[in-house]
Amino acid sequence: MTESEVKAAFQISAWAARQLADYDARTPGSVFGDGVMLSVAEGYKLQSAVASLRCERGERIIGYKVGCTSPKIRGQLGIDHCVTGRLFDSEKHESGATLSRQRFANLAIEGELAVELSHEPTESEFRGSGIPACVARVFPVIELHHHTLRGKSPSAGELIAHNAINGGFVEGTSVNPSEFSGDVSLAIFANDQLLEDYAGPSLIQTINSSLRWLAEIVRERGDRLQPGQIVLTGSIPSLIPVTSNCHIKVEAPPFGFVEATFIS
C-alpha cells in the first residue's frame, strides 16, 4: 500500500469505531455533522469496516437490504441510484413484536417484500419477468430505519455509510414461490388506517431487478450471495415516519402479512 492508501485505511478505521459508537448510542453519523463528505466507494468501505466491527463483537450478517429502488424513496432521500446495506441477526424481529421507538433515531418504516435465497443467483435466472429460481420463499417485512442524515445536502456516501439507514426488520409469514400465481398487492396500515397501498407487476419486478443488481454489486467487492440469506428487495411506497405509539400492519396478498406495535 502507498502512504496515502495507508492513511485512508487508518481514517476509515477511526471513522468506523466512531460510527459504531454513535450507532449504539442512537445518535448515528456525528462524523457527517462535522462536515465529512464521502464518495459512494468510500461509503461502502466505511459500511464494511463497521460491519466487521459488529461481527467481531458477535453479531452475524444474515443478508442484505436493497434501497432507493423507487422514485418515491429516491425523491425523499435525494439519491438517484440503488444502495445496499447489511442485515444483522441482532436486528431481526418476528411478526407481532413490540418495539420501543427509543431504540431508533427518528424511526421511519417501509413496507416491502423480502426473500430468502435457496442458492446463489445465476445470470440466466433473471431472463424472465417472474420470481427467480434462486428464491426459496417470499414474505412481507416492516423495514426499520434510523432516518437521520447529518450532512448539509443529500449524499449517497453518507446514506451508504449509515448501512443504508437500516435499523432492522420485522419478518412476516412466507410463501414458497411455486405456490404463487396471479396478482400481488401491498398495503400499509397504522392503527387500521390505510397509509399507502400499491398493486401491480412492479412488486415482482422489483424482486427480480433488486436481486440482479445486488448479486453484481456483491461480486464486485469479492463476495457472494449465499443460500439462506435474506434480502429486503426495496419499497415502492414511501418511507413513513413513526412519531407516536401505533400498530403497523403490512398486508401483501398472496404473501401474507406482518405486524408490529411501536411504543415509547
Short mmCIF file of C-alpha atoms in Angstrom, two decimals:
data_model
loop_
_atom_site.label_atom_id
_atom_site.label_comp_id
_atom_site.label_asym_id
_atom_site.label_seq_id
_atom_site.Cartn_x
_atom_site.Cartn_y
_atom_site.Cartn_z
CA MET A 1 0.00 0.00 0.00
CA THR A 2 1.11 3.53 -0.70
CA GLU A 3 1.41 6.08 2.09
CA SER A 4 -1.84 7.74 1.01
CA GLU A 5 -3.65 4.38 0.97
CA VAL A 6 -2.39 3.61 4.47
CA LYS A 7 -3.63 6.99 5.71
CA ALA A 8 -7.02 6.44 4.04
CA ALA A 9 -7.36 2.99 5.61
CA PHE A 10 -6.44 4.38 9.03
CA GLN A 11 -9.04 7.14 8.65
CA ILE A 12 -11.75 4.66 7.66
CA SER A 13 -10.86 2.54 10.70
CA ALA A 14 -11.12 5.55 13.01
CA TRP A 15 -14.42 6.64 11.50
CA ALA A 16 -15.77 3.09 11.78
CA ALA A 17 -15.17 2.98 15.53
CA ARG A 18 -16.88 6.36 15.89
CA GLN A 19 -19.76 5.32 13.62
CA LEU A 20 -20.43 2.20 15.67
CA ALA A 21 -20.28 4.08 18.97
CA ASP A 22 -22.75 6.64 17.59
CA TYR A 23 -24.99 3.86 16.29
CA ASP A 24 -25.07 2.14 19.66
CA ALA A 25 -25.93 5.46 21.32
CA ARG A 26 -28.78 6.01 18.81
CA THR A 27 -27.10 9.20 17.58
CA PRO A 28 -25.71 7.97 14.24
CA GLY A 29 -23.38 9.87 11.96
CA SER A 30 -21.66 12.56 14.00
CA VAL A 31 -18.72 12.50 11.57
CA PHE A 32 -21.03 13.79 8.85
CA GLY A 33 -22.25 16.54 11.14
CA ASP A 34 -18.59 17.58 11.31
CA GLY A 35 -18.55 18.06 7.55
CA VAL A 36 -17.12 14.75 6.31
CA MET A 37 -18.08 14.01 2.69
CA LEU A 38 -17.64 10.55 1.19
CA SER A 39 -17.91 9.11 -2.31
CA VAL A 40 -20.06 6.03 -2.96
CA ALA A 41 -16.94 3.83 -2.89
CA GLU A 42 -15.75 5.39 0.39
CA GLY A 43 -19.23 4.97 1.88
CA TYR A 44 -19.14 1.25 1.17
CA LYS A 45 -15.65 0.95 2.64
CA LEU A 46 -16.89 2.58 5.85
CA GLN A 47 -20.02 0.41 5.90
CA SER A 48 -17.83 -2.70 5.54
CA ALA A 49 -15.50 -1.56 8.31
CA VAL A 50 -18.42 -1.03 10.71
CA ALA A 51 -19.87 -4.41 9.73
CA SER A 52 -16.53 -6.07 10.54
CA LEU A 53 -16.55 -4.47 13.99
CA ARG A 54 -20.08 -5.70 14.60
CA CYS A 55 -19.11 -9.24 13.57
CA GLU A 56 -16.04 -9.12 15.83
CA ARG A 57 -18.28 -8.47 18.82
CA GLY A 58 -20.56 -11.40 18.00
CA GLU A 59 -23.22 -10.13 15.61
CA ARG A 60 -23.85 -12.10 12.43
CA ILE A 61 -24.69 -10.89 8.93
CA ILE A 62 -27.81 -12.70 7.68
CA GLY A 63 -28.34 -10.93 4.37
CA TYR A 64 -28.74 -7.57 2.68
CA LYS A 65 -31.20 -4.79 2.00
CA VAL A 66 -31.59 -3.03 -1.31
CA GLY A 67 -32.72 0.57 -1.00
CA CYS A 68 -33.65 3.53 -3.18
CA THR A 69 -35.40 1.28 -5.68
CA SER A 70 -38.40 3.53 -6.37
CA PRO A 71 -38.88 7.16 -7.48
CA LYS A 72 -40.73 7.93 -4.22
CA ILE A 73 -37.87 6.84 -1.97
CA ARG A 74 -35.21 8.37 -4.21
CA GLY A 75 -37.06 11.66 -4.09
CA GLN A 76 -37.34 11.54 -0.30
CA LEU A 77 -33.62 10.81 0.17
CA GLY A 78 -32.20 12.79 -2.75
CA ILE A 79 -30.47 9.73 -4.27
CA ASP A 80 -30.76 8.66 -7.92
CA HIS A 81 -29.49 5.05 -7.74
CA CYS A 82 -29.86 1.87 -5.67
CA VAL A 83 -27.88 1.31 -2.48
CA THR A 84 -27.35 -1.71 -0.26
CA GLY A 85 -26.70 -2.42 3.41
CA ARG A 86 -26.14 -5.47 5.61
CA LEU A 87 -28.78 -7.19 7.75
CA PHE A 88 -27.80 -8.45 11.22
CA ASP A 89 -29.26 -11.26 13.30
CA SER A 90 -29.47 -8.94 16.30
CA GLU A 91 -31.99 -6.71 14.47
CA LYS A 92 -34.38 -9.34 13.11
CA HIS A 93 -37.81 -9.47 14.78
CA GLU A 94 -40.79 -11.77 14.37
CA SER A 95 -44.25 -10.57 13.35
CA GLY A 96 -46.21 -9.37 16.38
CA ALA A 97 -43.16 -7.84 18.07
CA THR A 98 -43.49 -4.82 20.34
CA LEU A 99 -40.63 -2.37 19.83
CA SER A 100 -39.72 0.85 21.57
CA ARG A 101 -39.32 3.87 19.31
CA GLN A 102 -36.48 4.91 21.62
CA ARG A 103 -34.36 2.15 20.05
CA PHE A 104 -34.20 4.19 16.86
CA ALA A 105 -33.01 7.60 15.75
CA ASN A 106 -36.06 9.23 14.16
CA LEU A 107 -37.83 5.96 13.38
CA ALA A 108 -39.30 5.51 9.92
CA ILE A 109 -40.60 2.35 8.29
CA GLU A 110 -41.11 0.82 4.88
CA GLY A 111 -43.45 -1.98 3.91
CA GLU A 112 -41.93 -4.24 1.28
CA LEU A 113 -41.32 -7.78 0.09
CA ALA A 114 -38.28 -9.80 1.14
CA VAL A 115 -36.90 -13.14 0.03
CA GLU A 116 -34.77 -15.96 1.37
CA LEU A 117 -32.28 -17.43 -1.10
CA SER A 118 -32.06 -21.13 -1.90
CA HIS A 119 -28.75 -20.69 -3.75
CA GLU A 120 -26.52 -18.02 -5.25
CA PRO A 121 -28.32 -16.35 -8.18
CA THR A 122 -27.11 -17.00 -11.70
CA GLU A 123 -27.49 -14.57 -14.58
CA SER A 124 -29.79 -16.91 -16.51
CA GLU A 125 -32.36 -16.80 -13.69
CA PHE A 126 -33.10 -13.14 -14.42
CA ARG A 127 -34.10 -13.55 -18.06
CA GLY A 128 -37.78 -13.92 -17.24
CA SER A 129 -40.12 -11.50 -15.52
CA GLY A 130 -41.18 -13.74 -12.65
CA ILE A 131 -39.61 -14.62 -9.32
CA PRO A 132 -36.08 -16.03 -9.93
CA ALA A 133 -35.42 -19.71 -9.20
CA CYS A 134 -32.88 -18.73 -6.51
CA VAL A 135 -35.74 -17.61 -4.23
CA ALA A 136 -36.82 -20.17 -1.61
CA ARG A 137 -39.60 -18.06 -0.09
CA VAL A 138 -41.17 -14.60 -0.28
CA PHE A 139 -42.52 -12.67 2.70
CA PRO A 140 -43.60 -9.13 3.67
CA VAL A 141 -41.47 -7.14 6.10
CA ILE A 142 -41.60 -3.91 8.02
CA GLU A 143 -38.17 -2.42 7.48
CA LEU A 144 -36.96 -0.24 10.36
CA HIS A 145 -34.83 2.86 9.77
CA HIS A 146 -32.73 5.34 11.67
CA HIS A 147 -33.93 8.23 9.49
CA THR A 148 -31.12 10.63 10.37
CA LEU A 149 -28.70 12.18 7.88
CA ARG A 150 -26.45 14.94 9.17
CA GLY A 151 -24.74 16.25 6.05
CA LYS A 152 -25.64 19.67 4.69
CA SER A 153 -27.04 18.12 1.50
CA PRO A 154 -28.19 14.62 0.47
CA SER A 155 -25.23 12.32 -0.02
CA ALA A 156 -25.15 8.74 -1.26
CA GLY A 157 -21.84 8.29 0.56
CA GLU A 158 -23.40 9.18 3.91
CA LEU A 159 -26.52 7.09 3.28
CA ILE A 160 -24.38 4.05 2.43
CA ALA A 161 -22.02 4.59 5.37
CA HIS A 162 -25.11 4.53 7.62
CA ASN A 163 -25.78 0.98 6.35
CA ALA A 164 -28.45 2.50 4.08
CA ILE A 165 -30.12 3.74 7.33
CA ASN A 166 -31.30 0.21 8.11
CA GLY A 167 -32.14 -0.47 11.75
CA GLY A 168 -33.51 -3.98 11.32
CA PHE A 169 -36.75 -5.54 10.14
CA VAL A 170 -39.86 -7.38 11.28
CA GLU A 171 -40.46 -10.62 9.35
CA GLY A 172 -43.91 -11.80 8.34
CA THR A 173 -45.44 -15.02 7.07
CA SER A 174 -43.89 -16.55 3.96
CA VAL A 175 -44.91 -18.34 0.78
CA ASN A 176 -42.96 -20.69 -1.49
CA PRO A 177 -42.72 -19.06 -4.94
CA SER A 178 -44.07 -22.25 -6.55
CA GLU A 179 -47.36 -21.53 -4.78
CA PHE A 180 -47.58 -18.01 -6.26
CA SER A 181 -49.86 -17.20 -9.15
CA GLY A 182 -51.90 -14.19 -10.17
CA ASP A 183 -51.74 -10.66 -8.84
CA VAL A 184 -49.90 -9.27 -5.83
CA SER A 185 -50.60 -6.15 -3.80
CA LEU A 186 -49.21 -4.43 -0.72
CA ALA A 187 -50.95 -2.14 1.78
CA ILE A 188 -49.59 -0.40 4.87
CA PHE A 189 -51.86 0.38 7.83
CA ALA A 190 -51.32 2.34 11.05
CA ASN A 191 -53.95 1.62 13.72
CA ASP A 192 -56.15 0.13 10.97
CA GLN A 193 -55.96 3.32 8.90
CA LEU A 194 -54.66 2.83 5.37
CA LEU A 195 -51.49 4.85 4.80
CA GLU A 196 -50.36 3.64 1.39
CA ASP A 197 -51.08 0.81 -0.98
CA TYR A 198 -49.80 -0.50 -4.28
CA ALA A 199 -50.79 -3.24 -6.69
CA GLY A 200 -49.21 -4.30 -9.93
CA PRO A 201 -46.37 -6.15 -11.61
CA SER A 202 -43.69 -3.78 -10.22
CA LEU A 203 -43.79 -5.64 -6.89
CA ILE A 204 -42.49 -8.81 -8.56
CA GLN A 205 -40.29 -6.90 -11.00
CA THR A 206 -38.59 -5.23 -8.01
CA ILE A 207 -37.66 -8.63 -6.56
CA ASN A 208 -36.07 -9.58 -9.88
CA SER A 209 -34.24 -6.30 -10.54
CA SER A 210 -33.04 -5.87 -6.94
CA LEU A 211 -31.59 -9.37 -6.73
CA ARG A 212 -29.86 -9.00 -10.09
CA TRP A 213 -28.34 -5.65 -9.08
CA LEU A 214 -27.32 -6.91 -5.62
CA ALA A 215 -25.65 -10.06 -6.97
CA GLU A 216 -23.48 -7.90 -9.25
CA ILE A 217 -22.55 -5.42 -6.51
CA VAL A 218 -21.66 -8.15 -4.02
CA ARG A 219 -19.50 -9.96 -6.58
CA GLU A 220 -17.68 -6.71 -7.42
CA ARG A 221 -16.45 -6.50 -3.84
CA GLY A 222 -15.26 -10.10 -3.86
CA ASP A 223 -18.20 -11.71 -2.04
CA ARG A 224 -21.12 -13.95 -2.97
CA LEU A 225 -24.78 -14.21 -2.06
CA GLN A 226 -25.33 -17.37 -0.02
CA PRO A 227 -28.15 -19.92 0.48
CA GLY A 228 -30.30 -18.95 3.46
CA GLN A 229 -29.53 -15.24 3.23
CA ILE A 230 -32.41 -12.80 3.45
CA VAL A 231 -32.73 -9.92 1.00
CA LEU A 232 -35.05 -6.96 1.53
CA THR A 233 -35.82 -6.09 -2.08
CA GLY A 234 -36.91 -2.46 -1.74
CA SER A 235 -40.05 -0.43 -1.22
CA ILE A 236 -42.38 1.05 -3.81
CA PRO A 237 -44.45 3.05 -1.25
CA SER A 238 -42.86 5.92 0.70
CA LEU A 239 -40.60 5.92 3.73
CA ILE A 240 -43.11 6.56 6.54
CA PRO A 241 -42.16 8.36 9.80
CA VAL A 242 -43.36 6.75 13.04
CA THR A 243 -43.65 9.61 15.52
CA SER A 244 -46.17 8.23 18.01
CA ASN A 245 -47.25 4.93 19.53
CA CYS A 246 -49.07 2.82 16.96
CA HIS A 247 -49.74 -0.58 15.49
CA ILE A 248 -48.33 -1.08 11.97
CA LYS A 249 -49.55 -3.83 9.68
CA VAL A 250 -48.43 -4.64 6.15
CA GLU A 251 -50.69 -6.89 4.10
CA ALA A 252 -49.23 -8.37 0.92
CA PRO A 253 -51.57 -10.99 -0.53
CA PRO A 254 -50.86 -13.71 -1.54
CA PHE A 255 -47.65 -13.50 0.52
CA GLY A 256 -49.35 -12.91 3.87
CA PHE A 257 -48.85 -10.11 6.36
CA VAL A 258 -46.56 -8.71 9.03
CA GLU A 259 -47.36 -6.54 12.03
CA ALA A 260 -45.63 -4.79 14.92
CA THR A 261 -46.53 -2.45 17.75
CA PHE A 262 -44.41 0.61 18.47
CA ILE A 263 -44.38 2.15 21.94
CA SER A 264 -42.47 4.99 23.57
#
